[in-house]
Amino acid sequence: MNRVSLLSCSALIACVAAAGTSACAQDIREYDVPAGALGDALQQYATQSDQQLFYSGALVAGLQTKGLRGRFSSPDALNRLLSGTGLAWSRTDVGVIVLRREGRAKNAEAATVVDDVIVTGTLLKSSGDLASPVVILDRDALDRRGFGTVAETLASLPQNYAGSATPLVQAAGSDVGASNNVYATGVNLRGLGPASTLVLINGRRMAGTGSRAEFADVSALPSAAVQRVDVLLDGASALYGSDAIAGVVNVIMRRSFDGQETRLRGSVAKGGGEDLIFSHLAGRSWSSGAAYLAYEYQTGNGLSSLDRPYTADGDLRPFGGTDHRLIYSAPGNIVAFSGGAYVPQFAIRPNASGAAQGPADFVAGAENLQTASLGVDLLPSLERHSVYGRFTQSLGDRLEVSGDLRYNRRDHDVATAASAGVFTVTRANPWFVSPTGAASHAVAYSFARDLGPGRSRGRSESLGVTLGGRFDLTSAWSVEAYVAGAEERGDFGNSNRINSRFLAEALGNIPDDPATSYRASIDGYYNLFGDGSANGRAVLDFIGSGGSQVHNRSRATSANILAQGPIYRLPGGEVAVALGAQFRQESFETRGETFISGVTPILRVTPRRERSIAAVFAEARIPLVGADNARPGLRSLDLSLAARFEDYDDFGTTTNPKVGLVWSPVENLGVRASWGTSFRAGALPQLFDPMGVSPLFLSGENGSNVLTLQLNGGNADLKPETAETLTLGFDYRPRTGSSFSFNYFDTRFTDRIGRPLTENARAALTDPAARPFVTFVNPSANPADLALIESYSGLPGFSTLYPSNAYGAIVDGRWVNTGAVRVRGLDASGNANWALGSGMVSVDGAASWILDYETRPTPTAAVRQVAGLIGYPAKFRARSGVTWTFREVDLALHWTHAAAYRDNLGARIDASNTLDARFGWSPEGAASGLRLALAIENLLDEDPPFYDAPTGYGFDAGQASLLGRALSLQLIKRW
């Protein structure tokens, strides 16, 4: 074995590079280092751990160690060897371990015990190398990457497609999931959907977030309390149950901390997006236990669409795109309904008074255009408070109890699109004026200039509590049990919206309503023929008093017991098994009110829905070949078997197996393979949500915008979606100081839960595959079609801003089991390190390829190849760079690349290339315990590749950031 592996199978390299390439097993190994000279012990540790140590001979001269024997993680093993020597350690950007003398703060860091019990991807503590690839982001990797939070770091992994469940895609209106009303951050491995990636904290489930509670919010954690993050890039329902189809993200919190640590980070970008994070961690360890408490505060300013030229006004022609502005504007347009759409007849061009006063203030055949997203925010303003506390206590030699508590509250405020629509005005309105002498007109109008954009404000609160214990039955067998509870509350709403009933009264279309205090003859009629400045505050406050509120609550509780230990010794080693059982309950409830079309709010309450799940599971690790029976070409061979049986009270039972094989033909080379099945049960709202509707504009056959009524709601007949996953890979770690990892993955979905029209929503009216879900109507000419539209008028979401006879289609967007999905691809990573004088130079690289991404949006549709298509992961992403470490200073420069791809019309979206730079300083002596890090993302201030988006934004929020050059400064002080 050599000294250069960066945790098992190069996991750390991939993580620190933030390109997230595959890595092999967790770093739990057998150590046998005798007591004696520290220098000799470190040499043996380096060999047994496959780590590379960097230190001077003078640093360890004369120091002794008590030695080490047993199974430990590599950080825990090194902490034990260095105990009492006055030395501390840290990793460079690519995982090389550097030793140095410690001050008070370094001693605190060295005293941090790494939790060597939680091993992601297996139920066994003594697992050895895993057959499934795992990416490990340890504490140093999280600090040195330069991001402010764990959520940002995970969003940057190339295996993670950020086109869903992030604040940016939610604000930009490009999230096809459309459930992230609280602006949370989920993980979307392989682009299979955030609901297909299971997120755990210390191996335990979080409650779901969003309007359907179907994904977990990784931004709800104080990052300073995180010890490491494991990303399992393989299906794992055999171990963890539902949702673990694309993979598992396991956030491991610090087990203990001695001392205090303060962090302060500020970041700025051009035009907005300023962000400030403060955190403090305080803890104490004693002979039989430990406890600590961490607090983190974050405040961030929003970023307006007006701050970037390619998002400002919807006219993308200067950038090579098209004009996405609409006829809903201020001043507005007189329109007529023709051919299933509204067509401008006259553009209203007010005179200097700000309002049209006669026929001369209209231009026939012209149109006023305005973007629907004028002045909206593309990043929300936010304020976040996070708390995490944990304790462990040994009771005698065999029993340890532990518990933790986490709480997060995040408030957001974001400017959203203003109200707009087509409104009839008659001569009953004293401001009415006609270019033709007609008695009434239909006017397409936007209230963006009268009222400004809408406002969306909300709060997300999450709470989690765990209490458990571990009892050692013998020196080899142990039993662990815990109970856990988690709750997520989401409160959000819209304001500054038009109330259509109040607008009708202010226009004079209906008599003054005695139920309101407004009197048009006194407070003023609304002037629809102005440029956005023609109306007084009283009338604006009245018509703009509409809005909505929603309150969601999801809960997840569980009880778990697991026993594990060896059962038999084979020539290759001991057979280890784990046996467990779990009972879990989930619930979701929602209530809300809308105030957009009546005198009083309309209440909507969805009864609390619950499900119960009982499970039994088992895993075995069988060493077929080990040190005692090795032979040429067969140095070691381990077989792993796992299975899980689950019984759901709402859809039945499911059994999922997993098989893994790890083979080492020669020293320094490991080959691995795994196969298994996974599943995901539909979220409770996907099954039980009541029916609702919403208006939207879709492109018709002739290119016109067709007003469409979309049906929404759950489907109680949904079956769980299932998947089959296969991974193959190898890890090569020669003695030259370099390493290389490779992984192939193949995931196949069946009965995938989805809404077929959302995958290509803009083409829903023109795509033949969507035809089973589309009904074309002509209510202006067909009374039956008009009656059909009006039959939906009592459902939540129906808007009276649009006349019933203006609709041209009805699309069914309710949840169904759709067709099949298959994703195949490759991951690779590598690194090399060289001593350069008194310093070290490290080069690292990582890449991820999507070979095929096939989807069948409906059971009868043809298979579509969507790899490299807008809305899906790019075919190729890579990150590589160089790091120079010299005494107290480290410098790094990394290049990130995403391949070119295409939009739905076949137009090319160019490749993305950005440079990130970082400077770090960790002084010794009097300033020991301080770290300063300066990071510059997008060093050359490159704009995102241009995308002619239907939303009118000239970039793809799922593949690129619009921040441009962003500068951050972070200070860490350990006390």
Phi, psi and omega in degrees: 000153180246185188255014193246002178290138181258079194064164187303127175062038171063026182299316185296323179302311182299320183292311184296326176291348181057024172255353168057042178287168187291151176221165185272224194283173171295155186270067175250115187226166176270128180241142175217086182242113183289159176293153180148210182297135183296322181300315178295320181296322180293325177298317179291322177300316181300319180292316184285336183260351186059042177246155175252121179259145181229113181197162178269153179297326180295332183294326185254359183301130176082356182272146181241159176225153179279356179084185187201136176210130180132188181259126182214160166286158183296321177295318180295320179298317180292321176303318181291320179295324184272355183303125178082002182268348183080013179249148175235169181221156173208166180256147169282182186298335180247018170095000175292133184272128179248128177262146175200167179290146183253145168263197180301318183289321179297325178297324177296319181292318181294335181280354177291122181270127178280132180290105183264016179265319184280115179236107183290134180098001177202156175268352186264136176289315182266068191270336189068199178291143181267156175279343180260146179285137178229130172263131183242121173253101182275180186301317180294321179297319179295320181290318188277347179291329176104352179280158182277333185223162175298324181300318179294321179296315179295323180296337182274350181296135182294336176285347182260121178268116186274023182273009179207146175060045169228156180301323183294312182291331176293313181293327181279356179070024182250009180273111182292338177290323173052042178235002188269059185290343180259010175057048176275179177233116176257180177242131187233073183296134178062009181071022181271006178104138181297336178288346181265002175248120181275129178249128181238156169239117186053035178082008182241150186286149170263162171283151182286155179237177182085175184289349176240359177056036185255000175220162183260146183264107181278356177274000185266033182228140172288114189297331182295337181271359182275128176275316178196167176231125178255132178242106179273116185264058184196151174297142187213034178294336177296335180258320192241352179089210188300152172085346184273057182270304180281335181157187184225136171249118181245112180269113182263117179278158179304139178282322179201166178205133178250117180112206181223154178216130179242138180230141175219125181224130175235143179221150180221152175221167182294123173086356181147195179076020178298144185217136179228130179232129175235137177214155176217138181232128178226134181205169179213140175244145175228181190299331185242008181181190182197159176205149175206164179221134180235141177228140178222136179236136178224137172225137182220143176269150179285170176233119184278150174298338179289346184274358177230131183298329183275004175233004193284314191228004177083349178267102185261012178299322178298342181256007181095009180255210183240173180268113183259013177289153185245170181280357176274102192212177173221114000295160186266197181227137169283127187233162174227146181275121183208133177063031178082009180209162177276133182240129180296135175254318180221138170269130178278121181236086185300154176277194185298342179287346181093001180214146177293137182236353180193175182303335181291345182266023177229146178238113181292140177076358179260173179211145171264136183238146180204142178289143179290342185253029183300120175076014180282162176267136175261347168227134184281154164284140183214158171220130186226139172236128179229139179226137174219132177226149183210148174220152171224144181210125175273135177243090186085194184273347190239347184240132173230131176249151181209158177201158176213162180220133176225144179216140178218137172227126179232126176251137178233155177216122185216139175281130182241176184299142179285160176293146178204161179170190177250128187229137179270135177228140185237181179293350175295340177271123183295343178271000184296137175214143184231136175283348184241356183084012180291161181274344179203161177217151169262127184239126172275123192214147173242140181265016183299325182272335176284306188256345189080180180293161173291166178238135173241119179234144181197171178220136175242128178234134177229145181220135177220138180225135178224139175221128183204182179201161177229131181238126179274106179293317176220188177292342183245335184254142178217157175235131177240142178214149177205158168238143183217146175223141180218144179219141178231127176243133176233119177239120182211159181194167179244145177221177184060040180249156179286132167265112188296329178293316179293323179295319179300322178291318181290333176281345183087013180284337175229157179294161175305131183269120180297344179285349178246157179274358184276137175231114186300322182293338181256312185275346176111140173277152178279131180263109182272001184253023181255184182256016181101358180236011189268358187239147181278170185295324183298313181290325179293319178296325182290306184287336182265019181272007180283163179170189180207159176220143178224140179231115180249149173216127175236148180225149174218121177234149182205156172229133189223141173223139184215130175242140182208155178163179180278149178239340184196147179252121174263169176303332180273353180139187184276137174278120180253140180229156174225133180231134183208170177215153182212144170234131186225144174232141177231147177212156179210137176213153181212149173212155180190179178212147176238144181222066184234356185211016181208179180283329180236153179298148175262120182274144178222121182233125173259121182303152178298129178249140184225157169215151178238141182228129173246137185219148167231146186208160182206153176214146177224141175243118187243106179279098182288323179227132178221199184299328185280340180230025178292158178210167180304130181082357181216074182287321175202154179207116181240137177247133176239139180229137178214152177204150180219131176248129181231142179239111179263137181282352182249346175218356175117210188246161176208143177233131183228120178261165172210137181232135179225152180221131177236122186231131174244104181285325179218167179299141176081359179235128177234133179242138185220155177207146175212149176218141177192173176244152180220169179206165173219124175280142179301141176298151184304318176296329178294335177270320195241000180303136175290162184287141175215175181224164175205142176274147174203160179255128178236155181284130177268183183300325183268010179087357181282160175273117183259125175292122188234141176259119181259131177268133180235159176148174182271180182214103184293347181265010180298138171263156176294146174277145183236159181211155174236128184237143176226130174230140177226143179189171174214160180226126183240125183227083180288170182283358185282356180097012178242172177205158181210137177230147181217144181213138173243136180227150180213113181239130180236123177264148164224154181054038183298135179277127181190180172243102191307327184287341183284338181293331177215058191300323184295336181254019184300327183274349183243347182276119180302330181293337181270355187303327178296344183252010185237135173237117178275138183226159176220071187294342178287339181241342185241110181301327179294321177293321178297317178297324179296314179299314184290341177292341178266358188294338180273357182275152177302137178097347180290129185253132176270009175289342180240133178298146182297331182277004182267352183284144179244350182199158172235128178242140181265105181256024180282162184287135177217164168278112184270200183279219189250158176222140175222132178233127176234145179189182183227145170236146177210149176208157178198163178203161174213147183228140178224138171286137179226095185064233178271004181242193181215140175247132180233134176241133180222155178207150179208150182208155176222130178248140167255109181282316180215139170223097184256135179222147176236098188297336175225157182301335182257357183282159175287155179291132178251136174266109188246006175298131182076021178247148179307138182091358180225166181299147172296152183295330186216132173224142183212155174215132179213159182185182181228142178231133177243124179244125181220106180054249186271357190242143170224137180235142181217146175223124182231144179249131178243134185228136170233131186293159175296153178212188187229154175271182185291345177263003179091000180287144182282137170249119189298160176295156179250134178221120179225153177247135175241137180237151180212138175237130179232143180223121178237087186290155174252183180077225185297331181264014181302141183097356179257138170228131176243132181226125175248123182235142176233109175273142182055062186306322183269006176057048179283134172290153176295153177304142184287135176225125181279073188286142177300337178288348183091004174265137185268037177204165179258110183294341181279344185238347187213157175261148177257010180291331187073211179293128180233130183248132179227146176230127181234135175242131176236126178234121177258126187258000000 
